[in-house]
mmCIF file of the C-alpha atoms, coordinates in Angstrom:
data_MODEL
# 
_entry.id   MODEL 
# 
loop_
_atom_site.group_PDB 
_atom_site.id 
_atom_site.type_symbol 
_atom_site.label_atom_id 
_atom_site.label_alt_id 
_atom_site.label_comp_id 
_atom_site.label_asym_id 
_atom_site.label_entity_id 
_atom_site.label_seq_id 
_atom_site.pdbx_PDB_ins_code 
_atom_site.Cartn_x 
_atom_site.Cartn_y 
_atom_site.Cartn_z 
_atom_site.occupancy 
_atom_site.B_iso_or_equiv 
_atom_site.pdbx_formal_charge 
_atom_site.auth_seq_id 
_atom_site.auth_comp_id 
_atom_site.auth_asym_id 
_atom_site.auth_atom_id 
_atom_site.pdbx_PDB_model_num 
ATOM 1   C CA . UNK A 1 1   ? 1.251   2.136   -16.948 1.00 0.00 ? 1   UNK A CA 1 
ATOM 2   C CA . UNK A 1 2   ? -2.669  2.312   -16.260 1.00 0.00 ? 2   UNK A CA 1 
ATOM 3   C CA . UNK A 1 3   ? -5.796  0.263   -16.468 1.00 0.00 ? 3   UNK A CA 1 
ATOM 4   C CA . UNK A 1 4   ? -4.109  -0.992  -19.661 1.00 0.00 ? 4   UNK A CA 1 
ATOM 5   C CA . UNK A 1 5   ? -1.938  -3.099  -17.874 1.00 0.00 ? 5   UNK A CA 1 
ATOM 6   C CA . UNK A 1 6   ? -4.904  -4.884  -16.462 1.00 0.00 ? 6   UNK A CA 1 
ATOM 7   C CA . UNK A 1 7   ? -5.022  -8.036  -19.154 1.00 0.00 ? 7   UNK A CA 1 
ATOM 8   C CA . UNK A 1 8   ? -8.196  -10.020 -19.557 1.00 0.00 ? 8   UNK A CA 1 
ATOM 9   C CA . UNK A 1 9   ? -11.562 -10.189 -21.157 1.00 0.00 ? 9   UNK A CA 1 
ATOM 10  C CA . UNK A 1 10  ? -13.463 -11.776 -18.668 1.00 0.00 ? 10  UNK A CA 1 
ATOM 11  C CA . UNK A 1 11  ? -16.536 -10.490 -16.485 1.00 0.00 ? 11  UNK A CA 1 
ATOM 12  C CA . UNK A 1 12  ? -14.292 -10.284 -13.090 1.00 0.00 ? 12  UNK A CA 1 
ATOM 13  C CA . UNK A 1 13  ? -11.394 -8.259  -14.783 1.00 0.00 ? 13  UNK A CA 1 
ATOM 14  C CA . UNK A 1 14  ? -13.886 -6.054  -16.434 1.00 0.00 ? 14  UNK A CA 1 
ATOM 15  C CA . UNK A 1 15  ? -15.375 -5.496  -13.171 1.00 0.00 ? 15  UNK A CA 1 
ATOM 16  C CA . UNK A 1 16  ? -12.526 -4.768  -12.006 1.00 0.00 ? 16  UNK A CA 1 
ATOM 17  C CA . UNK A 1 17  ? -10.826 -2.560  -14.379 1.00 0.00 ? 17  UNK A CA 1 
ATOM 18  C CA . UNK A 1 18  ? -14.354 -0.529  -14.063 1.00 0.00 ? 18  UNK A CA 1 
ATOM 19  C CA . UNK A 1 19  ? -13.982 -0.248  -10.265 1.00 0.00 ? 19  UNK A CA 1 
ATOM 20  C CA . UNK A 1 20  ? -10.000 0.908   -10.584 1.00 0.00 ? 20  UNK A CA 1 
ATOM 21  C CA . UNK A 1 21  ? -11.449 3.465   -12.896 1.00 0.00 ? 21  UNK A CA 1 
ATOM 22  C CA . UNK A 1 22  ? -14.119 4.292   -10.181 1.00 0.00 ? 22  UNK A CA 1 
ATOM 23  C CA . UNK A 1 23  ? -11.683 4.799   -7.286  1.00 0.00 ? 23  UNK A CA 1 
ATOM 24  C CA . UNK A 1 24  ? -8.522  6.264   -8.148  1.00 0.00 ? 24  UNK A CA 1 
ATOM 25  C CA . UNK A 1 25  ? -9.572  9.845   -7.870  1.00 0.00 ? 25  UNK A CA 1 
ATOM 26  C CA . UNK A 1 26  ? -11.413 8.857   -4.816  1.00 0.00 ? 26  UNK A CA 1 
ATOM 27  C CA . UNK A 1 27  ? -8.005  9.648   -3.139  1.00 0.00 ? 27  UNK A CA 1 
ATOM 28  C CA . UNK A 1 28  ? -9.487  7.468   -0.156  1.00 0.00 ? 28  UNK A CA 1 
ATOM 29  C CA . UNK A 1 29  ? -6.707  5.006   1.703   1.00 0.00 ? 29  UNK A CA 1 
ATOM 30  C CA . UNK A 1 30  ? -7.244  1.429   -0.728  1.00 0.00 ? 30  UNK A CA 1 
ATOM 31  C CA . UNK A 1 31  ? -6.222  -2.009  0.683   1.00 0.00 ? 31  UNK A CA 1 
ATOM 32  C CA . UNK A 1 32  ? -6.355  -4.654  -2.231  1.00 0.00 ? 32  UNK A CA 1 
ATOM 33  C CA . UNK A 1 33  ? -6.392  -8.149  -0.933  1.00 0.00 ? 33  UNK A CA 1 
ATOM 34  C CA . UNK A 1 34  ? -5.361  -10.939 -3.058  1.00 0.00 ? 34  UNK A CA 1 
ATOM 35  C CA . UNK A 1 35  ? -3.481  -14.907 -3.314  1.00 0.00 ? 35  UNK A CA 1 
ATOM 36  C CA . UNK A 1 36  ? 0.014   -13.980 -4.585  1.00 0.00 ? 36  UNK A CA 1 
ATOM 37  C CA . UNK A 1 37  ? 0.047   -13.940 -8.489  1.00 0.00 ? 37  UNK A CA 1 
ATOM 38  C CA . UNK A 1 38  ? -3.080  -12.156 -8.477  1.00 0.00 ? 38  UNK A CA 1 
ATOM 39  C CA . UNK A 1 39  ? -1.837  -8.849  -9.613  1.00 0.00 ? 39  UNK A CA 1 
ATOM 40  C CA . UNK A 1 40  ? -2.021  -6.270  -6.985  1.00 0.00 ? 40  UNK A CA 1 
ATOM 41  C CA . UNK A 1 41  ? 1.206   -4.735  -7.364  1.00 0.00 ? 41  UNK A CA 1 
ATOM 42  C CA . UNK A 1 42  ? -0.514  -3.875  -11.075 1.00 0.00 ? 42  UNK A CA 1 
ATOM 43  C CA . UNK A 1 43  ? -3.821  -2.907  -9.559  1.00 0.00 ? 43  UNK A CA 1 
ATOM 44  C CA . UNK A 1 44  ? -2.020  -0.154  -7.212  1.00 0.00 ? 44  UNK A CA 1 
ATOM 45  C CA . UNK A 1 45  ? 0.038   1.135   -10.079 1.00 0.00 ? 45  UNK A CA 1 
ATOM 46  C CA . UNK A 1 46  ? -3.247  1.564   -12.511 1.00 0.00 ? 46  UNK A CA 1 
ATOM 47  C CA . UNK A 1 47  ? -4.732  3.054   -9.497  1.00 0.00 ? 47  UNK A CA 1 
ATOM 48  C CA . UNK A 1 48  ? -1.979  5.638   -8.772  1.00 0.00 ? 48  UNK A CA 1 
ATOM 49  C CA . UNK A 1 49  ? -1.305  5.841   -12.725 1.00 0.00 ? 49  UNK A CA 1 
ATOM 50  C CA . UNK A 1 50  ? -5.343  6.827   -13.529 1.00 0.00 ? 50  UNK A CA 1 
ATOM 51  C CA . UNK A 1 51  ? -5.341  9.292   -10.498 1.00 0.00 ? 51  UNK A CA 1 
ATOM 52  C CA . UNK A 1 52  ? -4.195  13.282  -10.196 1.00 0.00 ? 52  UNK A CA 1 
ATOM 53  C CA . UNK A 1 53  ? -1.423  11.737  -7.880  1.00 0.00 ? 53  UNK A CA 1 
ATOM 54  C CA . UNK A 1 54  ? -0.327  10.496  -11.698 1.00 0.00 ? 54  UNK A CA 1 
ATOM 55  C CA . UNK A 1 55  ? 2.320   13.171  -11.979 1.00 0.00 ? 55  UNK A CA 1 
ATOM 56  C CA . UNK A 1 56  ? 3.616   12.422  -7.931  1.00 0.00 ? 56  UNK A CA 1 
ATOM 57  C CA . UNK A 1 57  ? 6.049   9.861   -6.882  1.00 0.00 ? 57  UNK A CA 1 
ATOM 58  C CA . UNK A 1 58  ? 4.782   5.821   -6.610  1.00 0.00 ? 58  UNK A CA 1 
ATOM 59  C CA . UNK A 1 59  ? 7.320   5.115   -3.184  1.00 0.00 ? 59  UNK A CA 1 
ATOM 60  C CA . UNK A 1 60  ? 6.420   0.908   -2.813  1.00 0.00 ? 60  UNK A CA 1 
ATOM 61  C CA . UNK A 1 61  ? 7.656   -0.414  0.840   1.00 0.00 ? 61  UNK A CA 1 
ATOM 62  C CA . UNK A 1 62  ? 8.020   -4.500  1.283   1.00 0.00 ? 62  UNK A CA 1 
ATOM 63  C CA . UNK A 1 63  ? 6.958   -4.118  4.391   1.00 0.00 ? 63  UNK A CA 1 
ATOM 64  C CA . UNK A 1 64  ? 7.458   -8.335  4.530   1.00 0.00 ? 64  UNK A CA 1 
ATOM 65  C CA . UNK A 1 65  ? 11.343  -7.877  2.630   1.00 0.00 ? 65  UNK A CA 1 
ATOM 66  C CA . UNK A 1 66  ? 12.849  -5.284  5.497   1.00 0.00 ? 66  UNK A CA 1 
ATOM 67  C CA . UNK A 1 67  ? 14.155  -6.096  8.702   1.00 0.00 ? 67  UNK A CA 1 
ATOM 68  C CA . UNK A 1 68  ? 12.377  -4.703  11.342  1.00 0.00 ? 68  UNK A CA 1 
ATOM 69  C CA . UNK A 1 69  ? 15.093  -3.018  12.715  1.00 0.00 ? 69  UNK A CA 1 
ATOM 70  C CA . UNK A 1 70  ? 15.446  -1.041  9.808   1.00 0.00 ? 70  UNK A CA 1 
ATOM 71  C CA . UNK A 1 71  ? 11.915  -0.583  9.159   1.00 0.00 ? 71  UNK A CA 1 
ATOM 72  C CA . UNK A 1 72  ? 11.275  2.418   10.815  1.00 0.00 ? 72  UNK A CA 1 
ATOM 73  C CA . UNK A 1 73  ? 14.201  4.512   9.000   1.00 0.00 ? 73  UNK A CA 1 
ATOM 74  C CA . UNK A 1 74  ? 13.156  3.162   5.942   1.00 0.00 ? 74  UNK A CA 1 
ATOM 75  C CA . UNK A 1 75  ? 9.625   4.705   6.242   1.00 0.00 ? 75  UNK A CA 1 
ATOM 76  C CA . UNK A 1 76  ? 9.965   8.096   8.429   1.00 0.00 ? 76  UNK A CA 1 
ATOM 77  C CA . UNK A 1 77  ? 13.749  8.582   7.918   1.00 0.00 ? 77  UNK A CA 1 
ATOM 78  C CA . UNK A 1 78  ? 16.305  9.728   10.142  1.00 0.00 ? 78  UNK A CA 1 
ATOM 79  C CA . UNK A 1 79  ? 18.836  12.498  11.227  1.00 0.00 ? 79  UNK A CA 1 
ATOM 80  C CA . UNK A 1 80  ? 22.367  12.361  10.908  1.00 0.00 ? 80  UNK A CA 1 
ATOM 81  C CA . UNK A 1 81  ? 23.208  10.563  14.377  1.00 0.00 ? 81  UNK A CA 1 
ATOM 82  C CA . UNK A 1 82  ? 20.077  9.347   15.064  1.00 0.00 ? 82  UNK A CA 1 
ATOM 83  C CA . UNK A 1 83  ? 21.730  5.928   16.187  1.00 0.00 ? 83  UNK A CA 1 
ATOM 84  C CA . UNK A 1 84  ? 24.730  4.479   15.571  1.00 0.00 ? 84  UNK A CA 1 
ATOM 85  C CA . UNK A 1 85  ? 25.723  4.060   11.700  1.00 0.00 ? 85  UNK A CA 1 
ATOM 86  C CA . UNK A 1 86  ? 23.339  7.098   10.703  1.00 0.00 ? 86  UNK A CA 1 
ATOM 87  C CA . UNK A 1 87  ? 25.916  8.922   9.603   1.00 0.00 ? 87  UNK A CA 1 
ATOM 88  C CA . UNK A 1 88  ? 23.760  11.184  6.944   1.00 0.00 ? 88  UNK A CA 1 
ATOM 89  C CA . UNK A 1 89  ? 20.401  12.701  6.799   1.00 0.00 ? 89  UNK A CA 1 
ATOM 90  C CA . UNK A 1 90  ? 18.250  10.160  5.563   1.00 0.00 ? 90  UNK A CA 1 
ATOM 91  C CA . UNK A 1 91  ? 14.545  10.680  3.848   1.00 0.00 ? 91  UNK A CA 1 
ATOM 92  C CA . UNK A 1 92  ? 12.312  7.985   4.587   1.00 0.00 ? 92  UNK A CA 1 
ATOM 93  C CA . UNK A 1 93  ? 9.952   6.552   1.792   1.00 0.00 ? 93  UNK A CA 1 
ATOM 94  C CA . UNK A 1 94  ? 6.625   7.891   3.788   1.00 0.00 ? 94  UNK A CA 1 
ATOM 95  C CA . UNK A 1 95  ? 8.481   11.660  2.960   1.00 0.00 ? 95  UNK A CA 1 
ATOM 96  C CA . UNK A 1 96  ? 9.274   10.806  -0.250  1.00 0.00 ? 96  UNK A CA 1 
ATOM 97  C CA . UNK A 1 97  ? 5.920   10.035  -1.636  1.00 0.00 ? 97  UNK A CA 1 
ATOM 98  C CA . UNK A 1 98  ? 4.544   13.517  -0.898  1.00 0.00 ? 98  UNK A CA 1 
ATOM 99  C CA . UNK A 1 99  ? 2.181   14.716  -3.705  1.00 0.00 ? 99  UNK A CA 1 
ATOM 100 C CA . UNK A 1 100 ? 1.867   11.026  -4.736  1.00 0.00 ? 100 UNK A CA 1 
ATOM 101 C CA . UNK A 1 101 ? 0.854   7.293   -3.629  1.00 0.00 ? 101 UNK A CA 1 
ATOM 102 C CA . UNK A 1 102 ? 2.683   5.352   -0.710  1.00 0.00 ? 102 UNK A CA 1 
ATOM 103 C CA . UNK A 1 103 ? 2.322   1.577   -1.471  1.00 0.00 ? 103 UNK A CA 1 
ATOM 104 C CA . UNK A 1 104 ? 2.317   -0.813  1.265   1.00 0.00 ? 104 UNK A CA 1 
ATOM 105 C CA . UNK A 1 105 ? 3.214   -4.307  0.164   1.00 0.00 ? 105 UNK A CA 1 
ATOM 106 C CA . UNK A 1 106 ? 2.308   -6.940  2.062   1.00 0.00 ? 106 UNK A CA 1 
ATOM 107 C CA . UNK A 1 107 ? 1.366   -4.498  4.753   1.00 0.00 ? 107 UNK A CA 1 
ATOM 108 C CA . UNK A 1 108 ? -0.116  -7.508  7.446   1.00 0.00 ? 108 UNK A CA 1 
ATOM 109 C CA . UNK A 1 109 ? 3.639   -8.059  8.134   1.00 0.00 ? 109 UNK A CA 1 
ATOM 110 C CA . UNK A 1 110 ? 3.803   -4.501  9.529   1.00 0.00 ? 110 UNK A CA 1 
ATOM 111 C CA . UNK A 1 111 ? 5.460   -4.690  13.171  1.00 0.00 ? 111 UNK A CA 1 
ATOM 112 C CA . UNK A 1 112 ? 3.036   -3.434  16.065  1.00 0.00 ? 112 UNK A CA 1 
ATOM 113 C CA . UNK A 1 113 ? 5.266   -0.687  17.042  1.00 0.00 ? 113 UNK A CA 1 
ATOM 114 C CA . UNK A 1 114 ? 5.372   0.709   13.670  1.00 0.00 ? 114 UNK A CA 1 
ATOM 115 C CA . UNK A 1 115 ? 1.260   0.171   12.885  1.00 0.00 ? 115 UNK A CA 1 
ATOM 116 C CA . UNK A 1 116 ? 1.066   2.531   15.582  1.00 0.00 ? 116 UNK A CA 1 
ATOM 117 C CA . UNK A 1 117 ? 3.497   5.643   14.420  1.00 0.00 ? 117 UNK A CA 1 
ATOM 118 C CA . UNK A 1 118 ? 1.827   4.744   10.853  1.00 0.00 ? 118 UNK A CA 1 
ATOM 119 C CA . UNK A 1 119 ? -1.495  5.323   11.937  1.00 0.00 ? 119 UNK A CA 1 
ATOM 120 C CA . UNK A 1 120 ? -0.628  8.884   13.482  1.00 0.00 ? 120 UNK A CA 1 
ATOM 121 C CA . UNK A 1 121 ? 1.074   9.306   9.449   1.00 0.00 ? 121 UNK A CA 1 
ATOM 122 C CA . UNK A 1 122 ? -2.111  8.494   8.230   1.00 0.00 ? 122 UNK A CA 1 
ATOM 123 C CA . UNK A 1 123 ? -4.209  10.206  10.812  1.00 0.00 ? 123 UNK A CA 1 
ATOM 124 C CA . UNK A 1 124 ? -2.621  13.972  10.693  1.00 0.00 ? 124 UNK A CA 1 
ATOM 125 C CA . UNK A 1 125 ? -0.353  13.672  7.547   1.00 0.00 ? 125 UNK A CA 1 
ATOM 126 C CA . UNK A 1 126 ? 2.565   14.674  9.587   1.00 0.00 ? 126 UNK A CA 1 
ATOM 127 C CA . UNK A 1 127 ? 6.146   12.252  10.199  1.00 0.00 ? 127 UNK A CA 1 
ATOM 128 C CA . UNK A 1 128 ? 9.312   13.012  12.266  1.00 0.00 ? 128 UNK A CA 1 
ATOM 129 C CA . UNK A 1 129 ? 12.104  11.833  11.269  1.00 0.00 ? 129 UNK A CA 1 
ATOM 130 C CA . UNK A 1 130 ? 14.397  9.586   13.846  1.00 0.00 ? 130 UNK A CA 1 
ATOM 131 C CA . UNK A 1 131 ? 16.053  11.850  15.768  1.00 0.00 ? 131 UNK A CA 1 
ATOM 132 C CA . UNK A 1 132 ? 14.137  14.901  14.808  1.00 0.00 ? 132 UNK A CA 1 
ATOM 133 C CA . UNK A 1 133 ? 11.559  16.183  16.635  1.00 0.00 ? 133 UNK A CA 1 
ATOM 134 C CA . UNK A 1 134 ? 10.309  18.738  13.658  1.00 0.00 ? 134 UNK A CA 1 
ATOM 135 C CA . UNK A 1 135 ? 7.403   17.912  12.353  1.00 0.00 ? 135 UNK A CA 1 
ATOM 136 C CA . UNK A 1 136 ? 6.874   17.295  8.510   1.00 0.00 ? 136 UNK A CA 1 
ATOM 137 C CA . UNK A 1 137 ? 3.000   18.095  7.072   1.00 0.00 ? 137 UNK A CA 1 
ATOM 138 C CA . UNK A 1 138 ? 2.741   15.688  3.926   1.00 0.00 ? 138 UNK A CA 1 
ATOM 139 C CA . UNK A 1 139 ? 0.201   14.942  1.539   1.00 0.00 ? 139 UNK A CA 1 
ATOM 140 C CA . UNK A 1 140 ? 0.334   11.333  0.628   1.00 0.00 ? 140 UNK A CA 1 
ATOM 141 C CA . UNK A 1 141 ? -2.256  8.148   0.026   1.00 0.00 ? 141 UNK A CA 1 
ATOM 142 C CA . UNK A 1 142 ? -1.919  4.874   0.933   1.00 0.00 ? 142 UNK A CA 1 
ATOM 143 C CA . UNK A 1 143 ? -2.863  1.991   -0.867  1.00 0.00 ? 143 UNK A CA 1 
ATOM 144 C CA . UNK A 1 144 ? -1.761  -1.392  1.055   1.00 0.00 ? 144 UNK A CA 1 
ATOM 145 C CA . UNK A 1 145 ? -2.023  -4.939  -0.385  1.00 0.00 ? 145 UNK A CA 1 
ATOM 146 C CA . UNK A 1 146 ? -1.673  -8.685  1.369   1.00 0.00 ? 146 UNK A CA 1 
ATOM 147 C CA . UNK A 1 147 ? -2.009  -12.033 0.804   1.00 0.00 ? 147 UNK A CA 1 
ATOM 148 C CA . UNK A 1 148 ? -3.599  -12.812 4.247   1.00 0.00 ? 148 UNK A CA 1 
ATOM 149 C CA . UNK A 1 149 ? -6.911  -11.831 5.524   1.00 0.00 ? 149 UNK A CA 1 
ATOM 150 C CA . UNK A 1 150 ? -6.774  -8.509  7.414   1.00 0.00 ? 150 UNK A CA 1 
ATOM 151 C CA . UNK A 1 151 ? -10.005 -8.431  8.910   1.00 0.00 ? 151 UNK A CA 1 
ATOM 152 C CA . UNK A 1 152 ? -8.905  -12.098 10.687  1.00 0.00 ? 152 UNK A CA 1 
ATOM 153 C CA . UNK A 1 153 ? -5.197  -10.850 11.147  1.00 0.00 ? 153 UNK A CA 1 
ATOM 154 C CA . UNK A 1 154 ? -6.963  -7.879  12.798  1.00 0.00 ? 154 UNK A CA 1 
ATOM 155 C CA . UNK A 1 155 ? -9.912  -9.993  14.915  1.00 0.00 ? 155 UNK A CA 1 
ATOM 156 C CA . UNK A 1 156 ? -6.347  -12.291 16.269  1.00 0.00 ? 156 UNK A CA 1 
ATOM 157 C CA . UNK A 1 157 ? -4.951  -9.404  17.517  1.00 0.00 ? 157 UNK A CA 1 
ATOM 158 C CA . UNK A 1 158 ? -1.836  -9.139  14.987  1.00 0.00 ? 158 UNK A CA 1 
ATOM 159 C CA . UNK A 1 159 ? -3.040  -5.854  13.133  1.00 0.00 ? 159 UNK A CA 1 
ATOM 160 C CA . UNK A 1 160 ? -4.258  -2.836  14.860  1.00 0.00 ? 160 UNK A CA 1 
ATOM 161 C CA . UNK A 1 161 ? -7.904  -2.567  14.656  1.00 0.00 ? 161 UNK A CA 1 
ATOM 162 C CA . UNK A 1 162 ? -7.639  1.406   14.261  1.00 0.00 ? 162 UNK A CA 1 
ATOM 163 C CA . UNK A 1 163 ? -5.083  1.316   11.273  1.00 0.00 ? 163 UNK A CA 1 
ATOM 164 C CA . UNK A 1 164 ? -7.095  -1.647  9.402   1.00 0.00 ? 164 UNK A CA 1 
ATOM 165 C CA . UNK A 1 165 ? -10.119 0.786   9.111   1.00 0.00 ? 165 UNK A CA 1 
ATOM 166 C CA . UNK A 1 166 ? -8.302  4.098   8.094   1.00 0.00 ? 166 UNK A CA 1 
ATOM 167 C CA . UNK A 1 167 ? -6.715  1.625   5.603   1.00 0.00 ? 167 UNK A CA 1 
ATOM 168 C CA . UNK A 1 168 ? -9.912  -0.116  4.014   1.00 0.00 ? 168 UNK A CA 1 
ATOM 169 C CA . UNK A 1 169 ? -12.067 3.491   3.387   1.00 0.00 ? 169 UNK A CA 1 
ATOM 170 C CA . UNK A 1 170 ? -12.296 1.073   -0.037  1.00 0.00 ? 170 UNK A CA 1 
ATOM 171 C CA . UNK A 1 171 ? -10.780 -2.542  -0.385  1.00 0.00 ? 171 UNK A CA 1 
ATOM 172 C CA . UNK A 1 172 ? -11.043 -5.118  -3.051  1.00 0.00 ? 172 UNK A CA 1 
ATOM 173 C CA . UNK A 1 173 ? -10.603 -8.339  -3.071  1.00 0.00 ? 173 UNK A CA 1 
ATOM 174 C CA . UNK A 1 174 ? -8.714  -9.698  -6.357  1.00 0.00 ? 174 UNK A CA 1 
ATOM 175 C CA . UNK A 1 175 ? -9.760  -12.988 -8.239  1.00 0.00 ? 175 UNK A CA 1 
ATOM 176 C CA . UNK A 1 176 ? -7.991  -15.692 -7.929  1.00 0.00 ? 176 UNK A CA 1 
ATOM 177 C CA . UNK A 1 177 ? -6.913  -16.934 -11.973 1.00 0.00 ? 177 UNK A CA 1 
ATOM 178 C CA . UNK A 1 178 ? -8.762  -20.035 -11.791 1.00 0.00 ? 178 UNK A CA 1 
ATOM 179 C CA . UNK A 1 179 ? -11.979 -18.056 -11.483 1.00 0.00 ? 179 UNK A CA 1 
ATOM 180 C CA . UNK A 1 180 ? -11.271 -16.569 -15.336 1.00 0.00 ? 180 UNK A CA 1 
ATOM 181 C CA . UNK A 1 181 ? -9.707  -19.127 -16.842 1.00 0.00 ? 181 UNK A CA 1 
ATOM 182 C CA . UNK A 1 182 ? -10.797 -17.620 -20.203 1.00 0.00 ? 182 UNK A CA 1 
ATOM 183 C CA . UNK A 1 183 ? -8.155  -14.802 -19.846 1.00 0.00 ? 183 UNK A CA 1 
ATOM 184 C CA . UNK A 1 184 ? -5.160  -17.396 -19.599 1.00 0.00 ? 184 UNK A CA 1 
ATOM 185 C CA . UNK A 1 185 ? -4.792  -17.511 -23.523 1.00 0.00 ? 185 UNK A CA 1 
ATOM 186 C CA . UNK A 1 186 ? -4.419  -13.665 -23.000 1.00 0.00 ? 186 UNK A CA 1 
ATOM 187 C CA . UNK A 1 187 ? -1.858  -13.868 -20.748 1.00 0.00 ? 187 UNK A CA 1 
ATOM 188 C CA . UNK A 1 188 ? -0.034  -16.820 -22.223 1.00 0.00 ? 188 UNK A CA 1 
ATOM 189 C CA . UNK A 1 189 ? 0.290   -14.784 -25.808 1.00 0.00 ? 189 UNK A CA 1 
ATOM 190 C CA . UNK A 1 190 ? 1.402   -11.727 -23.557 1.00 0.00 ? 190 UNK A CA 1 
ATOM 191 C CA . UNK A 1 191 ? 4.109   -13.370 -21.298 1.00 0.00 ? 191 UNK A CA 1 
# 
């Protein structure tokens, strides 16, 4: 894993490959913006990968793939009991990326409700779990990617405005392929 899995020759992925190099012991929040096919999900990993969070846990969430009823368990975890069908202790992905990276796919698909307990993660490195009311000091960083514009999802009124700045301390916006064409022989002879 790494900056090696960055392919291409041209003057954008050299950029590029330069500033993952730059930022990944930065250990700021990163949100990488990007068409899909662009390669963020590779970006985050050679960010994580190049970092001293290298050795911690990489804990991706689809934040687009789970249903919102579940989403909240699925990030801060729950107590056995918590509702109805938790019927163990569950550790939520937020928890389970202590010491390391939490990646946020698609993160503009984030529910209100949950932008807002995420923010106080973010904020004060601390979760409860559903049905818990301890409270769990972790050490984890962010990095978040989408396909929309957050800044415009944020201006609209669909993102919070105080979770889109704790989550863009650095962003990047990824080039689209037909911007550096000349790495598609690259990737054809790799894939």
């Amino acid at each position: 894993e790494g900056i090696k899995s960055i392919l291409g020759q041209s003057p954008q992925i050299m950029d590029l490959t330069s500033w993952i190099r730059k930022v990944s012991n930065h250990d700021a929040n990163i949100l990488i913006e990007g068409e899909s096919g662009t390669g963020k999900d590779l970006v985050v990993k050679a960010i994580h990968y190049n970092s001293d969070r290298a050795a911690g846990p990489l804990k991706k969430v689809n934040c687009a793939s789970i249903p919102r009823t579940m989403m909240e368990s699925e990030l801060f975890g729950h107590e056995k009991g918590a509702f109805s069908g938790a019927d163990s202790r569950h550790i939520g992905r937020i928890e389970s990326a202590n010491k390391g990276t939490l990646f946020l796919d698609n993160v503009s698909e984030l529910d209100w409700d949950v932008q807002g307990k995420l923010l106080r993660v973010i904020q004060d490195g601390e979760i409860e779990r559903l049905g818990s009311s301890q409270t769990i000091h972790l050490d984890v960083r962010v990095l978040a990617t989408t396909n929309k514009n957050l800044k415009q999802e944020m201006i609209e009124g669909r993102f919070r405005e105080d979770l889109y700045y704790l989550l863009t301390v650095l962003n990047r916006s990824l080039p689209q392929l037909r911007s550096h064409k000349e790495d598609i022989p690259i990737y054809v002879a790799t894939f």
